Coordinates of C-alpha atoms in Angstrom, one line a residue:
Chain A
M194 CA 19.7 -73.5 -85.9
I195 CA 20.1 -71.9 -83.0
L196 CA 17.5 -71.1 -80.2
G197 CA 17.9 -67.3 -79.1
I198 CA 16.4 -66.2 -76.6
D199 CA 16.1 -62.2 -76.3
I200 CA 14.2 -61.4 -72.1
G201 CA 13.5 -58.1 -71.9
G202 CA 11.8 -55.9 -68.7
T203 CA 8.1 -56.6 -69.6
T204 CA 8.1 -59.1 -73.2
T205 CA 10.1 -62.2 -74.3
K206 CA 11.2 -62.9 -77.7
L207 CA 12.1 -66.5 -79.1
G208 CA 13.2 -66.6 -82.7
L209 CA 15.1 -69.5 -84.6
I210 CA 17.9 -68.3 -86.2
S211 CA 20.6 -69.7 -89.0
G212 CA 23.2 -68.1 -90.8
G213 CA 22.7 -64.7 -89.3
R214 CA 18.9 -65.0 -90.1
V215 CA 15.9 -65.3 -87.9
L216 CA 13.3 -68.0 -89.7
E217 CA 10.5 -68.8 -87.0
R218 CA 10.0 -66.4 -84.3
T219 CA 7.1 -66.0 -81.0
R220 CA 7.0 -63.9 -77.7
M221 CA 5.8 -64.0 -74.3
A222 CA 5.5 -62.0 -71.7
T223 CA 8.5 -61.6 -69.1
I224 CA 6.5 -60.3 -66.7
G225 CA 2.5 -61.6 -64.7
H226 CA 4.4 -64.7 -63.9
N227 CA 4.1 -66.2 -60.2
D228 CA 7.9 -66.8 -59.4
A229 CA 11.5 -67.8 -61.8
G230 CA 9.9 -71.4 -61.5
S231 CA 7.1 -70.3 -63.7
F232 CA 8.7 -68.4 -66.3
V233 CA 11.1 -70.5 -66.8
D234 CA 8.2 -73.2 -67.4
A235 CA 6.5 -71.1 -69.5
L236 CA 9.4 -70.4 -71.6
T237 CA 10.2 -73.7 -71.8
R238 CA 6.8 -74.7 -73.6
E239 CA 7.0 -71.1 -76.2
A240 CA 10.6 -72.6 -76.9
K241 CA 9.7 -76.4 -77.5
A242 CA 6.3 -75.3 -79.4
L243 CA 8.6 -73.3 -81.6
A244 CA 11.0 -75.9 -82.3
D245 CA 8.3 -78.4 -83.2
K246 CA 6.3 -76.0 -85.6
S247 CA 9.6 -75.4 -87.7
G248 CA 11.2 -79.3 -87.1
A249 CA 14.3 -77.8 -86.8
V250 CA 16.9 -79.4 -84.9
V251 CA 18.1 -76.8 -82.2
K252 CA 22.0 -76.9 -81.7
A253 CA 22.4 -74.7 -79.1
I254 CA 20.7 -72.5 -77.1
G255 CA 21.7 -68.5 -76.9
V256 CA 19.9 -66.0 -74.6
G257 CA 20.4 -62.4 -74.2
A258 CA 19.0 -60.7 -70.5
P259 CA 19.2 -57.5 -68.0
N260 CA 22.4 -58.9 -65.7
G261 CA 22.9 -61.7 -67.5
N262 CA 26.6 -62.5 -66.3
Q263 CA 28.2 -65.2 -69.6
R264 CA 30.9 -66.1 -66.4
T265 CA 28.3 -68.1 -64.5
G266 CA 25.1 -68.5 -67.1
R267 CA 22.7 -66.6 -64.2
I268 CA 20.9 -63.3 -64.4
E269 CA 22.3 -61.8 -61.2
K270 CA 19.7 -59.2 -59.4
A271 CA 18.5 -57.7 -62.7
P272 CA 16.2 -54.5 -61.3
N273 CA 14.1 -54.7 -63.9
L274 CA 13.3 -58.1 -64.2
P275 CA 10.1 -59.5 -61.6
W276 CA 12.5 -62.3 -59.8
G277 CA 14.9 -61.0 -57.1
Q278 CA 17.0 -63.6 -56.6
D279 CA 19.9 -65.1 -59.2
L280 CA 18.5 -67.8 -62.1
P281 CA 20.6 -69.8 -62.9
L282 CA 19.0 -69.8 -66.4
A283 CA 21.8 -71.5 -68.8
E284 CA 22.6 -74.3 -66.3
L285 CA 18.5 -75.1 -66.5
L286 CA 17.5 -74.9 -69.8
A287 CA 21.1 -76.9 -71.5
K288 CA 19.2 -79.5 -69.2
E289 CA 16.1 -79.3 -70.7
F290 CA 17.3 -79.4 -74.3
A291 CA 19.6 -81.4 -73.8
V292 CA 21.8 -78.9 -75.7
P293 CA 24.6 -75.8 -74.9
C294 CA 23.6 -72.9 -73.4
Q295 CA 25.8 -69.5 -73.2
L296 CA 23.6 -66.3 -72.0
G297 CA 24.8 -63.1 -71.5
N298 CA 24.6 -59.6 -70.2
D299 CA 21.7 -58.0 -73.4
A300 CA 24.4 -55.0 -74.0
N301 CA 27.0 -57.6 -75.0
A302 CA 24.4 -59.8 -76.8
A303 CA 23.8 -56.4 -78.8
A304 CA 27.6 -56.0 -79.8
L305 CA 28.1 -59.5 -80.8
G306 CA 25.2 -59.4 -82.8
E307 CA 26.0 -55.8 -84.7
W308 CA 29.9 -57.3 -85.0
Y309 CA 28.5 -60.7 -86.8
H310 CA 25.6 -59.7 -89.2
G311 CA 24.8 -55.8 -88.6
A312 CA 26.8 -52.3 -89.0
G313 CA 29.9 -53.6 -86.7
R314 CA 30.9 -56.3 -89.7
G315 CA 34.3 -56.3 -90.2
C316 CA 36.1 -54.4 -87.4
S317 CA 38.5 -55.8 -84.5
D318 CA 37.5 -53.4 -82.1
L319 CA 34.0 -51.9 -82.0
L320 CA 32.3 -50.4 -79.2
V321 CA 28.1 -50.8 -79.5
V322 CA 25.4 -48.5 -77.3
T323 CA 22.0 -49.4 -76.6
L324 CA 19.9 -46.6 -75.7
G325 CA 17.0 -47.6 -75.0
T326 CA 14.8 -47.5 -71.1
G327 CA 18.5 -47.5 -70.1
L328 CA 22.3 -46.8 -71.6
G329 CA 24.0 -50.5 -72.4
S330 CA 27.5 -50.9 -74.1
G331 CA 29.5 -54.1 -74.9
L332 CA 33.0 -53.9 -76.6
I333 CA 34.7 -55.9 -78.2
V334 CA 38.3 -55.4 -77.6
D335 CA 40.8 -57.0 -80.4
G336 CA 38.6 -59.7 -81.6
R337 CA 37.0 -60.8 -78.5
L338 CA 33.9 -59.7 -76.4
L339 CA 35.3 -57.4 -73.6
L340 CA 33.9 -59.6 -70.1
G341 CA 36.7 -58.3 -67.2
P342 CA 37.6 -60.6 -64.8
F343 CA 33.8 -60.1 -63.4
G344 CA 31.8 -60.5 -66.1
N345 CA 30.0 -57.6 -66.5
A346 CA 33.2 -55.2 -68.3
G347 CA 31.5 -52.3 -70.5
E348 CA 29.1 -50.6 -68.3
L349 CA 29.7 -47.2 -69.8
G350 CA 25.8 -46.6 -68.8
H351 CA 27.0 -45.9 -65.1
V352 CA 30.4 -43.7 -65.9
I353 CA 30.1 -40.6 -63.7
L354 CA 29.5 -38.2 -66.4
V355 CA 28.5 -35.2 -63.9
P356 CA 29.5 -35.0 -60.3
D357 CA 26.7 -34.5 -58.1
G358 CA 24.3 -35.0 -60.8
R359 CA 20.9 -36.3 -61.5
A360 CA 20.3 -39.9 -59.3
C361 CA 20.6 -43.0 -61.3
T362 CA 18.9 -46.2 -60.9
C363 CA 22.7 -47.3 -59.3
G364 CA 22.1 -45.1 -56.2
R365 CA 25.0 -42.8 -57.3
N366 CA 24.3 -39.4 -59.3
G367 CA 25.2 -38.1 -62.5
C368 CA 26.1 -41.4 -64.6
L369 CA 26.3 -41.3 -68.4
E370 CA 22.8 -43.3 -68.1
A371 CA 20.0 -40.4 -65.8
Y372 CA 21.1 -38.1 -69.4
V373 CA 20.8 -40.6 -71.9
S374 CA 18.2 -43.3 -71.9
I375 CA 14.4 -42.3 -72.1
R376 CA 13.8 -41.4 -68.8
G377 CA 17.0 -39.0 -69.1
I378 CA 16.1 -37.6 -72.4
L379 CA 12.2 -36.8 -71.4
Q380 CA 13.9 -34.7 -67.4
T381 CA 16.3 -33.2 -70.0
H382 CA 12.8 -32.2 -71.5
A383 CA 11.0 -31.1 -69.1
E384 CA 14.2 -28.7 -67.7
V385 CA 14.3 -27.3 -71.0
T386 CA 10.5 -26.3 -71.2
E387 CA 9.9 -26.0 -67.5
D388 CA 7.3 -29.1 -67.4
K389 CA 7.0 -29.4 -63.5
L390 CA 6.2 -33.0 -64.9
I391 CA 7.9 -35.5 -66.9
A392 CA 6.0 -37.2 -69.7
N393 CA 5.5 -40.9 -69.1
T394 CA 7.5 -42.9 -71.0
D395 CA 5.1 -45.4 -72.8
E396 CA 5.9 -44.4 -76.4
G397 CA 9.5 -43.5 -75.9
V398 CA 11.2 -39.8 -77.3
K399 CA 9.3 -40.4 -80.2
P400 CA 7.2 -37.5 -79.3
I401 CA 10.2 -35.3 -78.8
A402 CA 11.6 -35.9 -82.2
D403 CA 8.4 -35.9 -84.3
A404 CA 8.7 -32.7 -82.8
A405 CA 12.1 -32.2 -83.6
Y406 CA 12.1 -33.1 -87.3
H407 CA 9.5 -30.0 -87.3
G408 CA 12.1 -27.4 -85.7
D409 CA 10.5 -27.3 -81.9
K410 CA 13.0 -25.5 -80.4
A411 CA 12.9 -27.1 -77.1
A412 CA 12.4 -30.3 -78.4
L413 CA 16.4 -29.6 -80.7
S414 CA 17.5 -28.3 -77.8
T415 CA 16.7 -31.5 -75.8
F416 CA 18.7 -32.9 -78.8
D417 CA 21.9 -31.3 -78.8
K418 CA 22.5 -31.3 -74.9
T419 CA 21.7 -35.0 -75.2
A420 CA 24.3 -35.8 -78.0
A421 CA 26.5 -33.5 -76.1
W422 CA 26.4 -35.6 -73.1
L423 CA 26.4 -38.5 -75.2
A424 CA 29.8 -37.1 -77.4
I425 CA 31.6 -36.9 -73.8
G426 CA 30.5 -40.6 -73.0
L427 CA 31.5 -42.0 -76.0
A428 CA 35.0 -40.0 -76.5
N429 CA 36.3 -40.6 -72.4
A430 CA 35.4 -44.5 -74.0
V431 CA 37.3 -43.8 -76.9
A432 CA 40.2 -42.4 -75.0
I433 CA 40.0 -45.4 -72.8
A434 CA 39.6 -47.9 -75.4
P435 CA 39.6 -47.0 -78.6
P436 CA 37.4 -48.6 -81.5
Q437 CA 37.2 -48.4 -85.4
R438 CA 33.7 -48.2 -85.2
I439 CA 30.9 -47.1 -82.7
V440 CA 27.5 -48.5 -83.8
L441 CA 24.2 -46.9 -80.8
C442 CA 21.6 -49.1 -81.1
G443 CA 17.8 -49.3 -79.3
G444 CA 14.7 -47.0 -79.5
I445 CA 16.8 -43.2 -79.1
A446 CA 19.0 -44.1 -81.7
A447 CA 16.0 -44.5 -84.1
S448 CA 15.6 -40.8 -83.9
G449 CA 17.8 -40.4 -86.6
E450 CA 19.8 -37.0 -87.6
V451 CA 18.3 -35.3 -84.5
L452 CA 19.9 -36.6 -82.5
F453 CA 23.4 -37.9 -84.6
G454 CA 23.4 -34.2 -86.1
P455 CA 24.6 -33.0 -82.7
L456 CA 25.7 -35.7 -81.9
R457 CA 28.5 -36.0 -84.5
R458 CA 29.4 -31.9 -84.6
H459 CA 29.8 -32.8 -80.3
F460 CA 31.7 -36.0 -80.7
A461 CA 34.1 -34.6 -83.2
M462 CA 35.2 -31.8 -80.9
D463 CA 35.1 -33.9 -77.9
I464 CA 37.5 -36.5 -78.9
L465 CA 41.7 -36.4 -78.7
S466 CA 43.1 -35.4 -81.8
I467 CA 45.1 -38.5 -82.0
H468 CA 42.1 -40.1 -83.0
S469 CA 40.1 -37.7 -84.9
G470 CA 38.5 -39.2 -88.2
K471 CA 38.9 -42.5 -87.4
V472 CA 36.4 -43.5 -85.0
E473 CA 33.7 -43.8 -87.5
L474 CA 30.2 -43.1 -85.5
V475 CA 26.9 -45.4 -87.5
R476 CA 23.5 -46.9 -86.4
S477 CA 22.6 -50.0 -85.9
G478 CA 22.8 -52.3 -89.1
L479 CA 19.7 -55.0 -87.9
A480 CA 15.7 -54.6 -87.8
T481 CA 15.0 -53.5 -84.7
D482 CA 13.0 -57.4 -84.3
D483 CA 15.6 -59.1 -85.2
A484 CA 18.6 -57.1 -83.2
G485 CA 17.9 -58.5 -80.0
L486 CA 17.4 -62.4 -81.4
L487 CA 20.2 -62.2 -83.7
G488 CA 22.3 -61.1 -81.0
A489 CA 21.3 -63.4 -78.6
A490 CA 22.6 -66.1 -81.0
A491 CA 25.4 -64.7 -81.6
L492 CA 26.5 -65.6 -78.0
V493 CA 26.6 -69.0 -79.6
E494 CA 28.2 -68.0 -82.3
H495 CA 31.5 -65.9 -80.4
H496 CA 31.4 -68.8 -77.9
R497 CA 32.1 -71.5 -80.6
E498 CA 35.4 -69.2 -81.9
E499 CA 36.7 -68.9 -78.5
Chain B
M249 CA 70.3 -59.1 -71.4
I250 CA 67.8 -57.1 -72.4
L251 CA 69.0 -53.3 -72.8
G252 CA 66.6 -51.0 -71.5
I253 CA 65.8 -47.2 -72.3
D254 CA 63.3 -45.3 -70.4
I255 CA 63.3 -41.8 -72.4
G256 CA 62.2 -38.6 -70.4
G257 CA 61.4 -35.3 -71.5
T258 CA 64.8 -34.0 -69.0
T259 CA 66.9 -37.3 -69.2
T260 CA 67.2 -40.8 -70.7
K261 CA 68.0 -43.6 -68.6
L262 CA 69.3 -46.8 -69.5
G263 CA 70.6 -50.1 -68.4
L264 CA 71.2 -53.5 -68.5
I265 CA 68.0 -55.8 -67.5
S266 CA 67.7 -59.9 -66.6
G267 CA 65.3 -61.6 -64.6
G268 CA 63.6 -58.6 -63.4
R269 CA 66.7 -56.4 -62.4
V270 CA 69.0 -53.7 -62.9
L271 CA 72.7 -55.1 -62.9
E272 CA 74.2 -51.3 -64.8
R273 CA 72.8 -48.6 -65.6
T274 CA 73.8 -45.2 -66.7
R275 CA 72.2 -41.7 -68.1
M276 CA 72.8 -39.1 -70.2
A277 CA 70.9 -36.1 -71.4
T278 CA 67.5 -36.3 -73.9
I279 CA 67.5 -32.3 -74.4
G280 CA 70.8 -30.2 -75.6
H281 CA 71.1 -32.4 -78.7
N282 CA 71.1 -30.1 -82.3
D283 CA 68.6 -32.5 -83.8
A284 CA 67.1 -36.7 -83.3
G285 CA 70.5 -38.2 -85.7
S286 CA 72.5 -36.7 -83.2
F287 CA 70.4 -37.7 -80.2
V288 CA 70.3 -41.3 -81.7
D289 CA 74.0 -41.0 -82.1
A290 CA 74.5 -40.1 -78.3
L291 CA 72.1 -42.8 -77.6
T292 CA 73.6 -45.5 -79.3
R293 CA 77.3 -44.7 -78.0
E294 CA 76.4 -44.8 -74.6
A295 CA 74.4 -48.2 -74.9
K296 CA 77.4 -49.3 -76.5
A297 CA 79.7 -48.2 -73.5
L298 CA 77.4 -49.8 -71.2
A299 CA 77.0 -53.4 -73.3
D300 CA 81.5 -53.2 -73.4
K301 CA 81.5 -52.0 -69.5
S302 CA 79.3 -55.2 -68.1
G303 CA 80.7 -57.2 -70.8
A304 CA 77.2 -58.8 -71.6
V305 CA 75.6 -59.9 -74.6
V306 CA 72.7 -58.0 -75.3
K307 CA 70.2 -59.8 -76.8
A308 CA 67.0 -57.4 -77.3
I309 CA 66.2 -53.4 -76.8
G310 CA 63.2 -52.1 -75.3
V311 CA 62.2 -48.9 -75.3
G312 CA 60.1 -46.7 -73.0
A313 CA 59.2 -43.1 -74.7
P314 CA 56.6 -40.7 -74.9
N315 CA 54.1 -41.1 -77.2
G316 CA 55.7 -44.4 -78.4
N317 CA 53.9 -46.6 -80.6
Q318 CA 54.6 -50.0 -80.1
R319 CA 52.5 -50.5 -83.8
T320 CA 54.4 -48.7 -86.0
G321 CA 57.8 -48.0 -83.8
R322 CA 58.1 -44.7 -83.6
I323 CA 58.1 -41.5 -81.4
E324 CA 55.0 -40.0 -82.9
K325 CA 55.3 -35.9 -82.3
A326 CA 55.9 -35.6 -78.5
P327 CA 55.7 -32.6 -77.4
N328 CA 57.7 -32.7 -74.4
L329 CA 60.4 -34.1 -76.5
P330 CA 62.7 -32.0 -78.4
W331 CA 62.4 -32.9 -81.8
G332 CA 59.6 -32.6 -84.0
Q333 CA 59.6 -35.2 -86.4
D334 CA 58.0 -38.6 -86.2
L335 CA 61.4 -40.9 -85.3
P336 CA 61.3 -44.2 -86.2
L337 CA 63.8 -45.5 -83.3
A338 CA 62.9 -48.9 -82.8
E339 CA 64.5 -49.6 -86.3
L340 CA 67.9 -46.9 -86.0
L341 CA 68.3 -49.5 -82.6
A342 CA 68.1 -52.8 -84.3
K343 CA 69.6 -51.7 -87.5
E344 CA 72.8 -50.0 -85.1
F345 CA 72.9 -53.5 -82.2
A346 CA 72.0 -56.7 -85.1
V347 CA 69.2 -56.8 -82.5
P348 CA 65.2 -57.5 -82.4
C349 CA 64.0 -53.9 -80.7
Q350 CA 60.6 -53.1 -79.0
L351 CA 59.2 -49.2 -78.4
G352 CA 56.3 -48.6 -76.9
N353 CA 55.0 -46.1 -75.0
D354 CA 55.8 -44.9 -71.5
A355 CA 53.5 -45.5 -69.9
N356 CA 52.4 -48.7 -71.5
A357 CA 56.1 -49.5 -70.4
A358 CA 55.2 -48.9 -66.7
A359 CA 52.0 -51.0 -67.3
L360 CA 53.8 -53.8 -68.3
G361 CA 56.6 -53.2 -65.7
E362 CA 54.1 -53.3 -63.2
W363 CA 52.8 -56.5 -64.3
Y364 CA 56.0 -59.0 -64.6
H365 CA 57.7 -57.4 -61.7
G366 CA 55.9 -55.1 -59.3
A367 CA 52.9 -54.7 -57.3
G368 CA 50.5 -56.4 -60.8
R369 CA 52.1 -59.7 -60.5
G370 CA 49.7 -62.2 -61.2
C371 CA 46.1 -59.9 -62.3
S372 CA 44.7 -61.1 -66.1
D373 CA 43.3 -57.4 -65.7
L374 CA 45.6 -54.3 -64.6
L375 CA 45.3 -50.6 -64.3
V376 CA 48.8 -49.1 -64.3
V377 CA 48.2 -45.2 -63.7
T378 CA 51.3 -43.2 -64.0
L379 CA 50.9 -39.8 -62.3
G380 CA 54.1 -37.0 -63.0
T381 CA 54.1 -34.4 -65.6
G382 CA 51.4 -35.7 -67.1
L383 CA 48.5 -38.5 -66.1
G384 CA 49.5 -42.0 -68.8
S385 CA 47.9 -44.7 -68.2
G386 CA 48.1 -48.3 -69.2
L387 CA 45.4 -51.9 -69.0
I388 CA 46.3 -55.1 -69.2
V389 CA 43.5 -56.9 -70.9
D390 CA 42.1 -60.6 -70.4
G391 CA 47.2 -61.2 -69.6
R392 CA 47.3 -58.7 -72.6
L393 CA 48.6 -55.3 -73.4
L394 CA 45.6 -53.2 -74.8
L395 CA 47.1 -51.2 -77.4
G396 CA 43.7 -51.0 -79.3
P397 CA 43.7 -50.4 -83.4
F398 CA 46.2 -47.4 -83.3
G399 CA 48.4 -48.4 -81.2
N400 CA 47.3 -45.5 -78.5
A401 CA 45.1 -47.3 -76.4
G402 CA 44.7 -46.2 -72.5
E403 CA 44.8 -42.2 -72.6
L404 CA 43.3 -41.9 -69.2
G405 CA 44.7 -38.7 -68.5
H406 CA 43.1 -37.1 -71.5
V407 CA 39.3 -38.4 -70.6
I408 CA 36.7 -35.4 -70.1
L409 CA 36.4 -35.2 -65.8
V410 CA 35.0 -31.1 -66.6
P411 CA 32.9 -29.7 -69.9
D412 CA 34.7 -26.7 -70.0
G413 CA 36.7 -27.3 -67.3
R414 CA 40.3 -26.4 -67.3
A415 CA 42.8 -25.9 -70.4
C416 CA 44.4 -29.2 -71.1
T417 CA 47.9 -29.6 -72.8
C418 CA 45.7 -31.5 -75.3
G419 CA 43.9 -28.8 -76.6
R420 CA 40.8 -29.7 -75.5
N421 CA 39.4 -28.1 -71.8
G422 CA 38.7 -30.3 -68.9
C423 CA 41.0 -33.3 -69.2
L424 CA 42.2 -35.9 -66.0
E425 CA 45.5 -35.0 -66.5
A426 CA 44.9 -31.2 -65.9
Y427 CA 43.9 -32.1 -62.8
V428 CA 45.4 -35.2 -61.3
S429 CA 49.1 -34.5 -63.1
I430 CA 52.3 -32.0 -60.8
R431 CA 50.5 -29.2 -62.7
G432 CA 46.9 -30.1 -62.3
I433 CA 48.1 -30.2 -58.4
L434 CA 49.5 -27.0 -58.3
Q435 CA 47.1 -25.3 -59.7
T436 CA 44.3 -26.5 -57.5
H437 CA 46.5 -25.7 -54.5
A438 CA 46.8 -22.0 -55.7
E439 CA 43.3 -21.9 -56.4
V440 CA 42.9 -23.7 -52.4
T441 CA 45.3 -20.8 -51.4
E442 CA 44.1 -18.4 -53.4
D443 CA 47.9 -17.2 -54.6
K444 CA 47.7 -15.6 -57.7
L445 CA 51.7 -17.9 -58.7
I446 CA 51.1 -21.8 -59.2
A447 CA 54.4 -22.5 -57.4
N448 CA 57.2 -23.5 -60.1
T449 CA 57.0 -27.1 -61.0
D450 CA 60.8 -28.4 -59.6
E451 CA 59.9 -30.1 -56.9
G452 CA 57.0 -31.9 -57.8
V453 CA 54.4 -32.3 -55.9
K454 CA 56.4 -32.7 -52.9
P455 CA 56.4 -29.7 -50.7
I456 CA 52.7 -29.7 -51.0
A457 CA 52.3 -33.4 -49.2
D458 CA 54.9 -32.8 -47.1
A459 CA 52.9 -29.4 -45.7
A460 CA 49.8 -31.9 -46.2
Y461 CA 51.2 -34.5 -42.9
H462 CA 53.0 -31.2 -40.9
G463 CA 48.7 -30.8 -41.2
D464 CA 48.4 -27.9 -43.3
K465 CA 44.9 -27.3 -44.1
A466 CA 45.2 -25.9 -47.6
A467 CA 47.3 -28.9 -48.9
L468 CA 44.6 -31.7 -46.6
S469 CA 42.3 -29.6 -48.9
T470 CA 44.4 -30.3 -52.0
F471 CA 44.9 -33.9 -52.0
D472 CA 41.1 -35.0 -51.3
K473 CA 40.1 -32.6 -54.3
T474 CA 42.7 -34.6 -55.8
A475 CA 41.2 -37.6 -54.9
A476 CA 37.8 -36.5 -55.4
W477 CA 38.3 -35.9 -59.5
L478 CA 41.0 -39.1 -59.5
A479 CA 38.7 -41.8 -57.9
I480 CA 36.1 -40.3 -60.8
G481 CA 38.3 -41.2 -63.2
L482 CA 39.7 -45.0 -61.5
A483 CA 36.1 -45.6 -61.4
N484 CA 34.5 -45.0 -64.8
A485 CA 37.9 -46.6 -66.6
V486 CA 36.7 -49.6 -64.0
A487 CA 33.4 -49.3 -65.9
I488 CA 34.2 -49.7 -68.8
A489 CA 37.0 -52.0 -68.4
P490 CA 37.2 -53.2 -64.4
P491 CA 40.9 -54.2 -63.6
Q492 CA 41.4 -56.5 -60.7
R493 CA 43.6 -54.1 -59.7
I494 CA 45.0 -50.5 -60.5
V495 CA 48.6 -49.8 -59.7
L496 CA 49.5 -46.5 -59.3
C497 CA 53.2 -45.2 -60.0
G498 CA 55.1 -41.7 -60.6
G499 CA 56.0 -39.7 -58.0
I500 CA 52.5 -37.9 -57.3
A501 CA 51.5 -41.3 -56.3
A502 CA 55.1 -41.1 -54.1
S503 CA 53.1 -38.4 -51.6
G504 CA 51.8 -41.5 -50.3
E505 CA 49.0 -41.5 -47.1
V506 CA 48.7 -37.7 -47.9
L507 CA 47.1 -38.8 -51.3
F508 CA 46.3 -42.5 -50.9
G509 CA 43.7 -42.4 -48.1
P510 CA 41.1 -39.7 -49.1
L511 CA 41.6 -41.1 -52.8
R512 CA 40.7 -45.0 -51.2
R513 CA 36.8 -43.2 -49.9
H514 CA 36.1 -41.4 -52.7
F515 CA 37.1 -44.4 -54.9
A516 CA 34.7 -46.4 -52.8
M517 CA 31.9 -44.5 -52.5
D518 CA 32.2 -43.5 -56.3
I519 CA 32.8 -47.8 -57.4
L520 CA 29.8 -49.1 -59.3
S521 CA 27.6 -51.3 -56.7
I522 CA 28.5 -54.5 -59.1
H523 CA 32.6 -53.7 -59.3
S524 CA 32.4 -52.9 -54.8
G525 CA 35.4 -54.3 -52.7
K526 CA 36.8 -56.2 -55.9
V527 CA 39.3 -53.6 -57.3
E528 CA 42.4 -53.0 -55.3
L529 CA 44.2 -49.5 -55.1
V530 CA 47.5 -50.1 -54.7
R531 CA 51.4 -48.0 -54.6
S532 CA 53.8 -49.0 -57.3
G533 CA 56.1 -52.2 -56.0
L534 CA 59.3 -50.9 -57.7
A535 CA 61.8 -48.7 -56.9
T536 CA 62.0 -45.3 -59.0
D537 CA 65.0 -45.6 -60.3
D538 CA 64.1 -48.9 -61.8
A539 CA 60.8 -48.4 -63.0
G540 CA 61.5 -46.8 -65.9
L541 CA 63.8 -49.4 -67.4
L542 CA 62.3 -52.2 -66.1
G543 CA 59.3 -51.5 -68.3
A544 CA 60.9 -50.5 -71.3
A545 CA 62.5 -54.4 -70.5
A546 CA 58.8 -56.0 -70.1
L547 CA 57.5 -54.4 -74.0
V548 CA 61.0 -57.2 -74.9
E549 CA 59.2 -59.6 -72.4
H550 CA 55.4 -59.4 -73.3
H551 CA 56.7 -59.6 -77.0
R552 CA 57.8 -63.1 -76.9
E553 CA 55.2 -64.0 -75.5
E554 CA 52.5 -63.3 -78.5

């Protein structure tokens, strides 16, 4: 039994996973703790209560977190998490539970989750792109998760797409994430409709997707522009490190055909002829509630294989 | 002793290599043969004459070629080579010499040559970019050459840099190679000087580099623009698959500081902060005449390690 922990900007999910299924689950707030220490205390209490409730013996812990570094086991200066310093969470949890703990980047965890249990099964080379508040990505290269020498490979959200383009949260300009993310899409929609105000992000892009399904021209145009930007980003990633398949997950991917329709069209035009027809483009194969937990557990599964 | 063969668009070089040194060498024309068969016959004759001359016993053959596919051992529809069909050269040479033959993409061969014997030594993760007629690249990822599932990874020349930009030889628009290659730089220089005619490519970019060293403003501006485009391409490659070092080789890289000065400045601005100061940017560590031959031989050396 693996304890999976999926740390998000507002909510942290915990689950007990065996054989690629979530058997028990709970959740807690990520925010509202005074400091990292009280977050870790609360997390430990929740995890122990979950294990006690099920009577299961936890053999290992997997944690997916923004800016999680698998080489150090630390969450490093995550801009969306409510503590400033680096947090050596893998070490703290391993000590507390006396079992091994693997901590990794949430986008890498998602990639492993899709690879082991979702829409990426059977590929030796896979790109998984998580579209939500930001744009995260994880790459499986020749049967292994690509970490890179600094533990932070696969930052597709921060390839520069439009030189001197929109300001990005990373401090630079024109990154793919500034165009293809909840905030990016809302900004595109505001530009298309010539609204001065960008809608709030609580509902994500669902209202725009709903409008697009009802034939709203501005909403359709917003998704077409989004698809055009994303297609270039994906085609460029394929040129450098070609996968057999690209899996899109996260809230924006759940928009379905209003995104995937134009995306497949643009992607077919943008991809190099030597890769034409070779790279599949599919949606996540995991339930939204399970994806992060299965991904966190997959960090443990992948580590065992290495 | 390894027989290295470096097939270029006009000239094919042959060399006998041992311990990372070229001990004997010769060359022949790539063009001017009636068909692929007579090219292979001429190549075989030259290779046998070279081996006879030195008295060495050839134990293996390595071939670097445009569009060489290491997975199939074929040169596949190379647009700059004077035969149309796929050429199973590895199989033909292995039969003729009764030794193993490794054939690969010329940019991948260059990457392995720099990794084993040049400026890439000691890196687990390395990006080698060859700047010449085109822009080729090879990636070493976690101690292995990245081939990808289709045998054609590392096409950094064909990441789309400027949507709807300059026409590229690949049939699409705005590829990095359309800006950063001999032809691309000559076109930039023509745009900067508002010349209607693009200079011929026989001398490459050397006349522009010479003018830049003499303070010519248009030439300096041409290199600054080239550096700005290349820096974005490199920073984007680093975001996806970070190397510890980037080695630039080929004729354009020989321009030296008029290119590397602005390139280092732009690259430092374009790179993600998480990679800041971590990725070295250096020039080839091999003599121009040796690089292709050592790269071809390194295809054999790398294959032996796998």
